[in-house]
CSV table of C-alpha atoms and ligand atoms in Angstrom, one decimal:
chain,number,residue,atom,x,y,z
A,4,MET,CA,24.1,19.6,-30.8
A,5,THR,CA,22.1,17.3,-33.1
A,6,PHE,CA,22.7,16.7,-36.8
A,7,HIS,CA,19.3,18.2,-37.5
A,8,GLU,CA,20.8,21.6,-36.7
A,9,PHE,CA,23.3,21.7,-39.5
A,10,GLY,CA,20.8,22.3,-42.3
A,11,PHE,CA,21.5,18.9,-44.0
A,12,THR,CA,19.0,17.6,-46.5
A,13,ALA,CA,16.4,15.0,-45.5
A,14,GLU,CA,18.1,12.2,-47.4
A,15,LEU,CA,21.5,12.8,-45.8
A,16,LEU,CA,19.8,13.0,-42.3
A,17,GLU,CA,18.2,9.7,-43.1
A,18,GLY,CA,21.6,8.1,-43.6
A,19,ILE,CA,23.0,9.7,-40.4
A,20,ASP,CA,19.9,8.4,-38.5
A,21,ALA,CA,20.3,4.9,-40.0
A,22,ILE,CA,23.9,4.8,-38.8
A,23,GLY,CA,22.8,5.7,-35.3
A,24,TYR,CA,24.5,9.1,-34.7
A,25,GLU,CA,22.5,11.4,-32.5
A,26,ASN,CA,24.7,14.2,-31.2
A,27,ALA,CA,27.6,15.7,-33.0
A,28,THR,CA,31.1,15.3,-31.4
A,29,PRO,CA,33.2,18.4,-30.6
A,30,ILE,CA,35.1,18.3,-33.9
A,31,GLN,CA,31.9,17.8,-35.8
A,32,GLU,CA,30.3,20.8,-34.0
A,33,GLN,CA,33.2,23.0,-35.1
A,34,ALA,CA,34.2,21.6,-38.5
A,35,ILE,CA,30.8,21.1,-40.1
A,36,PRO,CA,29.7,24.8,-40.0
A,37,ALA,CA,33.2,25.8,-40.9
A,38,ILE,CA,33.2,23.6,-44.0
A,39,MET,CA,29.7,24.8,-44.9
A,40,THR,CA,31.1,28.3,-45.2
A,41,GLY,CA,33.3,27.3,-48.1
A,42,LYS,CA,36.5,28.4,-46.5
A,43,ASP,CA,39.7,26.4,-46.2
A,44,LEU,CA,40.2,24.5,-42.9
A,45,ILE,CA,43.1,23.2,-40.9
A,46,ALA,CA,42.0,21.0,-38.0
A,47,SER,CA,44.0,19.1,-35.5
A,48,ALA,CA,41.9,16.2,-34.3
A,49,GLN,CA,42.9,12.8,-33.2
A,50,THR,CA,41.5,9.7,-34.7
A,51,GLY,CA,38.5,8.5,-32.7
A,52,THR,CA,37.1,12.0,-32.3
A,53,GLY,CA,34.6,11.6,-35.2
A,54,LYS,CA,36.7,13.6,-37.7
A,55,THR,CA,35.8,11.5,-40.7
A,56,ALA,CA,32.1,12.4,-40.5
A,57,ALA,CA,33.2,16.0,-39.7
A,58,PHE,CA,34.3,16.3,-43.3
A,59,LEU,CA,32.2,13.7,-45.1
A,60,LEU,CA,28.9,15.1,-44.0
A,61,PRO,CA,29.2,18.8,-44.9
A,62,ILE,CA,30.9,17.9,-48.2
A,63,THR,CA,28.1,15.4,-49.1
A,64,SER,CA,25.6,18.0,-48.1
A,65,ARG,CA,27.2,20.6,-50.4
A,66,ILE,CA,27.5,18.1,-53.3
A,67,ILE,CA,23.7,17.4,-52.9
A,68,ALA,CA,23.0,21.1,-52.9
A,69,SER,CA,24.7,21.8,-56.2
A,70,PRO,CA,24.3,18.8,-58.5
A,71,SER,CA,26.3,19.1,-61.7
A,72,SER,CA,28.0,17.0,-64.3
A,73,ASN,CA,29.5,13.6,-63.7
A,74,ASN,CA,32.9,15.1,-62.9
A,75,ILE,CA,34.8,14.4,-59.7
A,76,LYS,CA,33.8,16.9,-57.0
A,77,CYS,CA,35.8,15.8,-54.0
A,78,MET,CA,39.1,14.1,-53.4
A,79,VAL,CA,40.1,12.7,-50.0
A,80,ILE,CA,43.8,11.8,-49.8
A,81,VAL,CA,44.7,9.3,-47.0
A,82,PRO,CA,48.0,7.5,-46.1
A,83,THR,CA,46.9,3.9,-46.3
A,84,ARG,CA,44.7,1.5,-48.3
A,85,GLU,CA,42.9,0.4,-45.1
A,86,LEU,CA,41.9,3.9,-44.3
A,87,ALA,CA,40.7,4.6,-47.9
A,88,ILE,CA,38.5,1.5,-47.7
A,89,GLN,CA,37.2,2.4,-44.3
A,90,ILE,CA,36.3,6.0,-45.2
A,91,ASP,CA,34.6,4.8,-48.4
A,92,GLN,CA,32.5,2.4,-46.3
A,93,GLN,CA,31.5,5.2,-44.0
A,94,MET,CA,30.6,7.3,-47.0
A,95,GLN,CA,28.5,4.5,-48.4
A,96,GLY,CA,26.5,4.6,-45.2
A,97,PHE,CA,26.0,8.3,-45.1
A,98,SER,CA,25.1,8.6,-48.8
A,99,TYR,CA,22.9,5.6,-48.9
A,100,PHE,CA,19.7,7.6,-49.4
A,101,THR,CA,21.4,10.2,-51.7
A,102,GLN,CA,22.6,10.2,-55.2
A,103,VAL,CA,26.2,10.9,-54.2
A,104,SER,CA,28.7,8.3,-55.3
A,105,SER,CA,32.2,7.4,-54.1
A,106,ILE,CA,35.0,5.1,-54.8
A,107,PRO,CA,38.2,4.1,-53.0
A,108,VAL,CA,41.4,4.3,-55.2
A,109,TYR,CA,44.2,2.6,-53.4
A,110,GLY,CA,46.2,0.4,-55.7
A,111,GLY,CA,46.7,-3.3,-56.0
A,112,THR,CA,48.7,-4.7,-58.8
A,113,ALA,CA,46.1,-6.7,-60.6
A,114,GLY,CA,45.2,-5.3,-64.1
A,115,PRO,CA,41.4,-5.4,-63.6
A,116,VAL,CA,41.6,-3.3,-60.4
A,117,PHE,CA,43.5,-0.5,-62.2
A,118,GLU,CA,41.1,-0.8,-65.2
A,119,ASN,CA,38.0,-0.5,-62.9
A,120,GLU,CA,39.5,2.5,-61.2
A,121,ARG,CA,40.3,4.0,-64.6
A,122,LYS,CA,36.7,3.5,-65.7
A,123,SER,CA,35.2,5.1,-62.6
A,124,LEU,CA,37.6,8.0,-62.7
A,125,SER,CA,37.1,8.8,-66.3
A,126,GLU,CA,33.3,8.2,-66.4
A,127,GLY,CA,32.8,10.3,-63.3
A,128,VAL,CA,32.1,9.7,-59.6
A,129,ASP,CA,31.4,12.4,-57.0
A,130,MET,CA,34.0,11.5,-54.4
A,131,VAL,CA,37.4,9.7,-54.7
A,132,ILE,CA,39.1,8.5,-51.5
A,133,CYS,CA,42.6,7.7,-52.5
A,134,THR,CA,46.2,7.0,-51.5
A,135,PRO,CA,48.6,9.6,-53.1
A,136,GLY,CA,50.8,7.3,-55.2
A,137,ARG,CA,47.9,5.5,-56.9
A,138,MET,CA,46.0,8.7,-57.6
A,139,LEU,CA,49.1,10.3,-59.2
A,140,ALA,CA,49.5,7.2,-61.4
A,141,HIS,CA,46.0,7.8,-62.7
A,142,LEU,CA,46.4,11.5,-63.1
A,143,LYS,CA,49.5,11.1,-65.2
A,144,MET,CA,47.6,9.0,-67.7
A,145,GLY,CA,45.5,12.1,-68.5
A,146,TYR,CA,41.9,10.8,-68.3
A,147,VAL,CA,41.0,12.1,-64.8
A,148,LYS,CA,39.4,15.5,-65.1
A,149,LEU,CA,39.7,17.6,-62.0
A,150,SER,CA,38.6,21.0,-63.4
A,151,THR,CA,35.4,20.9,-61.4
A,152,LEU,CA,36.9,19.5,-58.2
A,153,SER,CA,35.4,21.6,-55.4
A,154,PHE,CA,36.8,19.9,-52.3
A,155,LEU,CA,40.2,18.4,-51.3
A,156,VAL,CA,40.7,16.7,-48.0
A,157,LEU,CA,44.1,15.7,-46.7
A,158,ASP,CA,43.3,13.3,-43.9
A,159,GLU,CA,45.9,12.1,-41.4
A,160,ALA,CA,48.2,14.7,-42.9
A,161,ASP,CA,51.0,14.0,-40.4
A,162,ARG,CA,51.0,10.3,-41.3
A,163,LEU,CA,51.0,11.3,-45.0
A,164,LEU,CA,54.2,13.3,-44.5
A,165,ASP,CA,55.8,10.6,-42.2
A,166,MET,CA,55.3,8.2,-45.1
A,167,GLY,CA,57.1,10.5,-47.5
A,168,PHE,CA,54.1,11.6,-49.6
A,169,TYR,CA,54.9,15.3,-49.5
A,170,ASP,CA,56.1,15.5,-53.1
A,171,ASP,CA,53.1,13.4,-54.4
A,172,ILE,CA,50.7,15.7,-52.6
A,173,ILE,CA,52.3,18.8,-54.0
A,174,LYS,CA,52.2,17.2,-57.5
A,175,ILE,CA,48.5,16.3,-57.1
A,176,MET,CA,47.8,19.9,-56.1
A,177,THR,CA,49.0,21.1,-59.5
A,178,TYR,CA,46.1,19.4,-61.1
A,179,LEU,CA,43.5,21.1,-59.0
A,180,PRO,CA,41.5,24.2,-59.9
A,181,LYS,CA,42.3,27.4,-58.0
A,182,ASN,CA,39.0,27.8,-56.2
A,183,CYS,CA,38.9,24.3,-54.7
A,184,GLN,CA,38.1,24.3,-51.0
A,185,LYS,CA,40.9,22.5,-49.1
A,186,MET,CA,40.8,20.9,-45.7
A,187,LEU,CA,43.7,19.4,-43.8
A,188,PHE,CA,43.1,17.1,-40.8
A,189,SER,CA,46.0,16.0,-38.7
A,190,ALA,CA,46.5,14.4,-35.2
A,191,THR,CA,49.6,16.5,-34.7
A,192,MET,CA,50.8,19.8,-36.0
A,193,PRO,CA,54.6,19.6,-36.5
A,194,VAL,CA,56.4,22.3,-38.4
A,195,ALA,CA,56.2,20.3,-41.7
A,196,ILE,CA,52.4,20.3,-41.5
A,197,ARG,CA,52.3,24.0,-40.8
A,198,GLN,CA,54.5,24.5,-43.9
A,199,LEU,CA,52.3,22.4,-46.0
A,200,ALA,CA,49.2,24.3,-44.8
A,201,ARG,CA,50.9,27.6,-45.7
A,202,LYS,CA,51.6,26.3,-49.2
A,203,ALA,CA,48.2,24.7,-49.8
A,204,LEU,CA,45.6,26.6,-47.8
A,205,VAL,CA,44.2,30.1,-48.2
A,206,ASP,CA,43.3,31.9,-45.0
A,207,PRO,CA,42.1,28.7,-43.3
A,208,ILE,CA,39.8,28.5,-40.4
A,209,GLU,CA,41.7,26.8,-37.6
A,210,ILE,CA,40.2,24.2,-35.3
A,211,ASN,CA,42.1,22.5,-32.5
A,212,ILE,CA,40.6,19.5,-30.8
A,213,ALA,CA,43.6,17.2,-30.4
A,214,THR,CA,45.3,17.1,-27.1
A,215,SER,CA,47.8,14.4,-28.0
A,216,LYS,CA,46.5,12.3,-25.2
A,217,PRO,CA,44.7,9.0,-25.3
A,218,ALA,CA,41.0,9.2,-24.6
A,219,GLU,CA,40.3,9.6,-20.8
A,220,ARG,CA,38.2,6.4,-20.9
A,221,VAL,CA,41.2,4.2,-21.8
A,222,LYS,CA,42.5,2.4,-18.7
A,223,GLN,CA,46.3,2.5,-19.3
A,224,GLU,CA,48.7,0.1,-17.5
A,225,ALA,CA,52.3,-0.8,-18.0
A,226,ALA,CA,54.0,-4.1,-17.2
A,227,VAL,CA,57.7,-3.6,-16.4
A,228,VAL,CA,59.3,-7.0,-17.3
A,229,TYR,CA,62.4,-8.7,-18.6
A,230,ASP,CA,62.1,-9.4,-22.4
A,231,SER,CA,61.9,-13.2,-21.7
A,232,GLN,CA,58.8,-12.6,-19.6
A,233,LYS,CA,56.8,-10.8,-22.3
A,234,THR,CA,55.3,-13.7,-24.2
A,235,PRO,CA,54.4,-15.8,-21.0
A,236,LEU,CA,52.8,-12.6,-19.5
A,237,ILE,CA,50.8,-12.1,-22.7
A,238,GLU,CA,49.6,-15.7,-22.5
A,239,TYR,CA,48.7,-15.2,-18.8
A,240,ILE,CA,46.8,-11.9,-19.5
A,241,LEU,CA,44.9,-13.5,-22.4
A,242,LYS,CA,43.9,-16.5,-20.3
A,243,GLN,CA,42.9,-14.4,-17.3
A,244,LYS,CA,40.9,-11.8,-19.1
A,245,LYS,CA,39.1,-14.1,-21.6
A,246,LEU,CA,38.2,-11.1,-23.9
A,247,GLN,CA,36.6,-11.2,-27.3
A,248,SER,CA,38.6,-8.6,-29.2
A,249,ILE,CA,42.3,-8.0,-28.6
A,250,MET,CA,44.9,-6.2,-30.6
A,251,ILE,CA,48.6,-6.7,-29.9
A,252,PHE,CA,51.0,-4.2,-31.5
A,253,CYS,CA,54.6,-5.1,-32.2
A,254,SER,CA,57.2,-2.7,-33.6
A,255,THR,CA,58.6,-5.1,-36.2
A,256,LYS,CA,57.0,-7.5,-38.6
A,257,GLU,CA,59.5,-10.2,-37.5
A,258,LYS,CA,58.2,-10.0,-33.9
A,259,THR,CA,54.6,-9.9,-35.2
A,260,LYS,CA,55.1,-13.1,-37.1
A,261,GLN,CA,56.9,-14.8,-34.2
A,262,LEU,CA,54.4,-13.9,-31.6
A,263,THR,CA,51.5,-15.0,-33.8
A,264,ARG,CA,53.2,-18.4,-34.2
A,265,GLU,CA,53.6,-18.7,-30.5
A,266,LEU,CA,50.0,-17.8,-29.8
A,267,LYS,CA,48.8,-20.1,-32.5
A,268,LYS,CA,50.6,-23.0,-30.8
A,269,LEU,CA,48.4,-22.3,-27.8
A,270,ARG,CA,45.4,-22.8,-30.0
A,271,LEU,CA,44.2,-19.2,-29.6
A,272,SER,CA,42.1,-17.6,-32.2
A,273,VAL,CA,44.9,-15.3,-33.6
A,274,ASP,CA,46.1,-13.9,-36.9
A,275,GLU,CA,48.7,-11.3,-38.1
A,276,MET,CA,48.7,-8.1,-40.0
A,277,HIS,CA,51.8,-6.5,-41.5
A,278,SER,CA,53.2,-5.3,-44.8
A,279,ASP,CA,54.3,-8.9,-45.9
A,280,ILE,CA,50.6,-9.9,-46.0
A,281,ASP,CA,49.1,-9.0,-49.4
A,282,GLN,CA,46.2,-6.7,-49.7
A,283,SER,CA,43.3,-9.2,-50.1
A,284,ALA,CA,44.6,-11.3,-47.2
A,285,ARG,CA,44.8,-8.1,-45.1
A,286,GLU,CA,41.3,-7.2,-45.9
A,287,ALA,CA,40.1,-10.8,-45.1
A,288,VAL,CA,41.9,-10.8,-41.7
A,289,LEU,CA,40.5,-7.4,-40.9
A,290,ASN,CA,37.0,-8.4,-41.8
A,291,ARG,CA,37.2,-11.6,-39.7
A,292,PHE,CA,38.5,-9.5,-36.7
A,293,LYS,CA,35.7,-6.9,-37.1
A,294,ALA,CA,33.1,-9.7,-37.3
A,295,ARG,CA,34.5,-11.2,-34.1
A,296,GLN,CA,35.4,-14.5,-35.9
A,297,LEU,CA,39.0,-13.8,-34.8
A,298,ASN,CA,39.7,-12.8,-31.2
A,299,ILE,CA,43.3,-11.7,-31.4
A,300,LEU,CA,45.0,-9.6,-34.1
A,301,VAL,CA,48.8,-9.1,-33.9
A,302,ALA,CA,49.8,-6.2,-36.0
A,303,THR,CA,52.5,-3.7,-36.7
A,304,ASP,CA,51.8,0.1,-36.8
A,305,ILE,CA,50.2,-0.4,-40.2
A,306,LEU,CA,47.0,-0.6,-38.2
A,307,SER,CA,47.7,1.9,-35.4
A,308,ARG,CA,46.2,4.9,-37.2
A,309,GLY,CA,42.9,5.8,-38.5
A,310,ILE,CA,41.4,2.3,-38.7
A,311,ASP,CA,38.2,2.1,-36.9
A,312,ILE,CA,37.4,-1.2,-35.4
A,313,GLU,CA,34.6,-1.0,-32.9
A,314,ASP,CA,34.7,-2.3,-29.4
A,315,ILE,CA,38.3,-3.6,-29.1
A,316,ASP,CA,38.4,-4.7,-25.5
A,317,LEU,CA,42.2,-4.7,-24.9
A,318,ILE,CA,45.3,-3.3,-26.6
A,319,ILE,CA,48.6,-4.8,-25.7
A,320,ASN,CA,51.8,-3.1,-26.8
A,321,TYR,CA,54.3,-5.9,-27.0
A,322,ASP,CA,57.0,-3.3,-27.0
A,323,VAL,CA,57.1,0.4,-26.4
A,324,PRO,CA,56.5,2.3,-29.7
A,325,HIS,CA,59.4,4.4,-31.0
A,326,ASP,CA,57.2,7.4,-31.3
A,327,ALA,CA,55.0,8.9,-28.6
A,328,GLU,CA,52.3,9.6,-31.2
A,329,ASP,CA,52.3,5.9,-32.2
A,330,TYR,CA,51.6,5.1,-28.6
A,331,ILE,CA,48.6,7.4,-28.6
A,332,HIS,CA,47.4,6.0,-31.9
A,333,ARG,CA,47.8,2.4,-30.8
A,334,VAL,CA,46.0,3.0,-27.5
A,335,GLY,CA,43.4,4.9,-29.4
A,336,ARG,CA,42.2,1.7,-31.1
A,337,THR,CA,40.3,1.0,-27.9
A,338,ALA,CA,37.6,3.3,-26.2
A,339,ARG,CA,36.4,4.6,-29.6
A,340,ALA,CA,33.5,7.0,-29.5
A,341,ALA,CA,31.7,6.5,-26.2
A,342,SER,CA,33.0,3.0,-25.2
A,343,GLU,CA,35.6,2.2,-22.6
A,344,GLY,CA,38.8,0.3,-23.1
A,345,GLU,CA,42.1,-1.0,-21.7
A,346,ALA,CA,45.7,-0.8,-22.9
A,347,ILE,CA,48.7,-2.6,-21.4
A,348,THR,CA,52.2,-1.8,-22.5
A,349,LEU,CA,55.0,-4.2,-21.9
A,350,VAL,CA,58.1,-2.2,-20.9
A,351,GLY,CA,61.1,-4.4,-21.7
A,352,GLU,CA,64.6,-4.1,-20.6
A,353,LYS,CA,65.6,-1.4,-23.1
A,354,ASP,CA,62.2,0.4,-23.1
A,355,HIS,CA,62.3,2.3,-19.8
A,356,ARG,CA,63.6,5.6,-21.0
A,357,ARG,CA,61.4,5.5,-24.0
A,358,PHE,CA,58.3,4.8,-21.9
A,359,GLY,CA,59.3,7.6,-19.6
A,360,ILE,CA,59.3,10.0,-22.5
A,361,ILE,CA,55.9,8.8,-23.5
A,362,GLU,CA,54.6,9.4,-20.0
A,363,GLU,CA,56.0,13.0,-20.2
A,364,PHE,CA,54.4,13.4,-23.6
A,365,ILE,CA,50.9,12.4,-22.5
A,366,GLY,CA,51.4,14.2,-19.2
A,367,LYS,CA,50.6,11.2,-17.0
A,368,THR,CA,52.3,8.5,-15.1
A,369,VAL,CA,50.9,5.2,-16.3
A,370,ASP,CA,49.9,2.7,-13.6
A,371,LYS,CA,52.4,-0.2,-13.3
A,372,MET,CA,50.9,-3.6,-13.1
A,373,VAL,CA,51.7,-5.9,-10.2
A,374,ILE,CA,53.2,-8.9,-12.0
A,375,PRO,CA,52.1,-12.2,-10.5
A,376,GLU,CA,54.6,-14.0,-8.3
A,377,GLN,CA,54.9,-17.0,-10.6
A,378,PHE,CA,56.9,-14.9,-13.1
A,379,GLY,CA,59.7,-14.4,-10.6
A,380,ASP,CA,61.7,-11.3,-10.2
A,381,CYS,CA,61.0,-8.3,-12.4
A,382,PRO,CA,63.1,-5.2,-13.0
A,383,SER,CA,62.3,-1.9,-11.3
A,384,TYR,CA,61.1,0.9,-13.5
A,385,ASN,CA,63.9,3.3,-14.2
A,386,PRO,CA,62.9,5.8,-16.9
A,387,VAL,CA,65.8,8.4,-16.2
A,388,ARG,CA,63.8,11.2,-17.5
A,389,LYS,CA,65.2,14.3,-19.0
A,390,SER,CA,63.8,17.8,-18.9
A,391,LYS,CA,60.3,18.0,-20.3
A,392,ASN,CA,60.7,20.4,-23.2
A,393,ASN,CA,63.8,19.0,-24.7
A,394,ASN,CA,62.5,15.5,-24.7
A,395,LYS,CA,59.2,16.3,-26.4
A,396,LYS,CA,60.9,18.2,-29.2
A,397,LYS,CA,63.7,15.7,-29.9
A,398,TRP,CA,61.4,12.8,-29.7
A,399,ASN,CA,59.2,13.9,-32.5
A,400,SER,CA,61.7,15.4,-34.9
A,401,GLY,CA,64.0,12.5,-34.7
A,402,LYS,CA,61.3,10.0,-35.6
A,403,ARG,CA,59.9,12.0,-38.4
A,404,ASN,CA,63.2,12.2,-40.1
A,405,GLN,CA,63.9,8.6,-39.8
A,406,GLY,CA,60.4,7.8,-41.1
A,407,ASN,CA,61.0,9.8,-44.2
A,408,ASP,CA,64.4,8.2,-44.9
A,409,ASN,CA,63.1,4.7,-44.5
A,410,ARG,CA,59.9,4.8,-46.5
A,411,PRO,CA,59.7,4.9,-50.3
A,412,ARG,CA,58.1,7.9,-51.7
A,413,THR,CA,55.7,6.3,-54.2
A,414,ASP,CA,54.6,3.2,-52.3
A,415,ASN,CA,51.2,3.3,-50.6
A,416,THR,CA,52.0,0.6,-48.2
A,417,PRO,CA,53.8,1.3,-44.9
A,418,LYS,CA,56.7,-1.0,-44.7
A,419,CYS,CA,56.1,-1.9,-41.1
B,530,AMP,P1,36.7,8.7,-36.5
B,530,AMP,O1,37.4,9.6,-35.6
B,530,AMP,O2,36.1,9.4,-37.7
B,530,AMP,O3,37.6,7.5,-36.9
B,530,AMP,O4,35.4,8.1,-35.7
B,530,AMP,C1,35.6,7.3,-34.6
B,530,AMP,C2,34.3,6.5,-34.3
B,530,AMP,O5,33.3,7.3,-33.8
B,530,AMP,C3,33.7,5.8,-35.5
B,530,AMP,O6,33.2,4.5,-35.1
B,530,AMP,C4,32.5,6.6,-35.9
B,530,AMP,O7,31.5,5.9,-36.5
B,530,AMP,C5,32.1,7.1,-34.5
B,530,AMP,N1,31.3,8.4,-34.5
B,530,AMP,C6,31.7,9.5,-35.3
B,530,AMP,N2,30.8,10.5,-35.0
B,530,AMP,C7,29.9,10.0,-34.2
B,530,AMP,C8,28.7,10.6,-33.6
B,530,AMP,N3,28.4,11.8,-33.8
B,530,AMP,N4,28.0,9.8,-32.7
B,530,AMP,C9,28.4,8.5,-32.5
B,530,AMP,N5,29.5,7.9,-33.0
B,530,AMP,C10,30.2,8.7,-33.8
């Protein structure tokens, strides 16, 4: 299905053409007509499926169709600053030939940033793409008028709840007019999301695209090693493959910093990304990585979701993520849209059982790499799996609770 079949205006189609989209992805084929009907929507769709355009395009089209005062017409709530910036950039592209305006509202402590946000919010902008804590701070000051808000999108809703934003979202809802069309997008549909949907949405259209599996095009491999073999193996892989764009995910920021230091010593083009790096430095690193001025980015899960960096050649999981969903999101950084990608997970001494659970969750046994002889003996893989259903349930619910306990409720920055 092409974008010309959705009834979009010529200037919006011009933006879509300029970006280079030709055919709609499955989530776009289903969500765009649904949103055009004006009904609420709940959609389960993983990142990488084209879900951002699935809501930005019909909303933009409807804003163009009914131009009105300068008041805010659409609010998109997202879990992280990076995602707010990225969605706003995408919006800038789509709306380039239209009159529809947007701003990202995501925080930052500097006075002028808040003042600029305040100015845009009170003078009027069509679309606000925001993190919940920051938006609430503005709402409490009284100058944001949402009486004409027509569209609310909760994007990456499972991540929003994992990060403890439930109360903030409910508070933001109290500022919205009754007839506002609400859309909820989530990679997973745990009970908490269903509860939120029951509270927030009215008779929603349901779309289910997510399969909780990495894209078929990702070549997944695991290296079963002793912990002491991990860094030398990464060095070996990097030298062998000589790739342009590589992301290495670590579960903690300490490990992220240490591995970055070690790779820098090898004179590799590498930098790090975690919550100890301030916002402007994070943006600078991300931009260098996107522009291919930096080959290797070592990051915590702060970057595993939502962020769209094109053409990452290889994902390396330094350790097995604590949550099967995080595995899917990390691996999903490669093979975006139609490209192909590769992901290698290092399964350390304590990771076997956890990786076995991930294999059950994704319904696939991941190929195990043959480790070169020079690394000496390696452990054999021993996942000691439990029964399928029990594992799947426990795995998710345990992590979600921990996540909520550990993360502050009002901070927009994931502390990983
Ligand atoms: P998303 O799931 O929204 O993060 O999108 C993932 C990637 O797919 C982004 O790079 C989008 O620009 C790209 N994309 C989205 N829709 C399309 C489309 N219809 N055709 C080609 N690429 C697309």
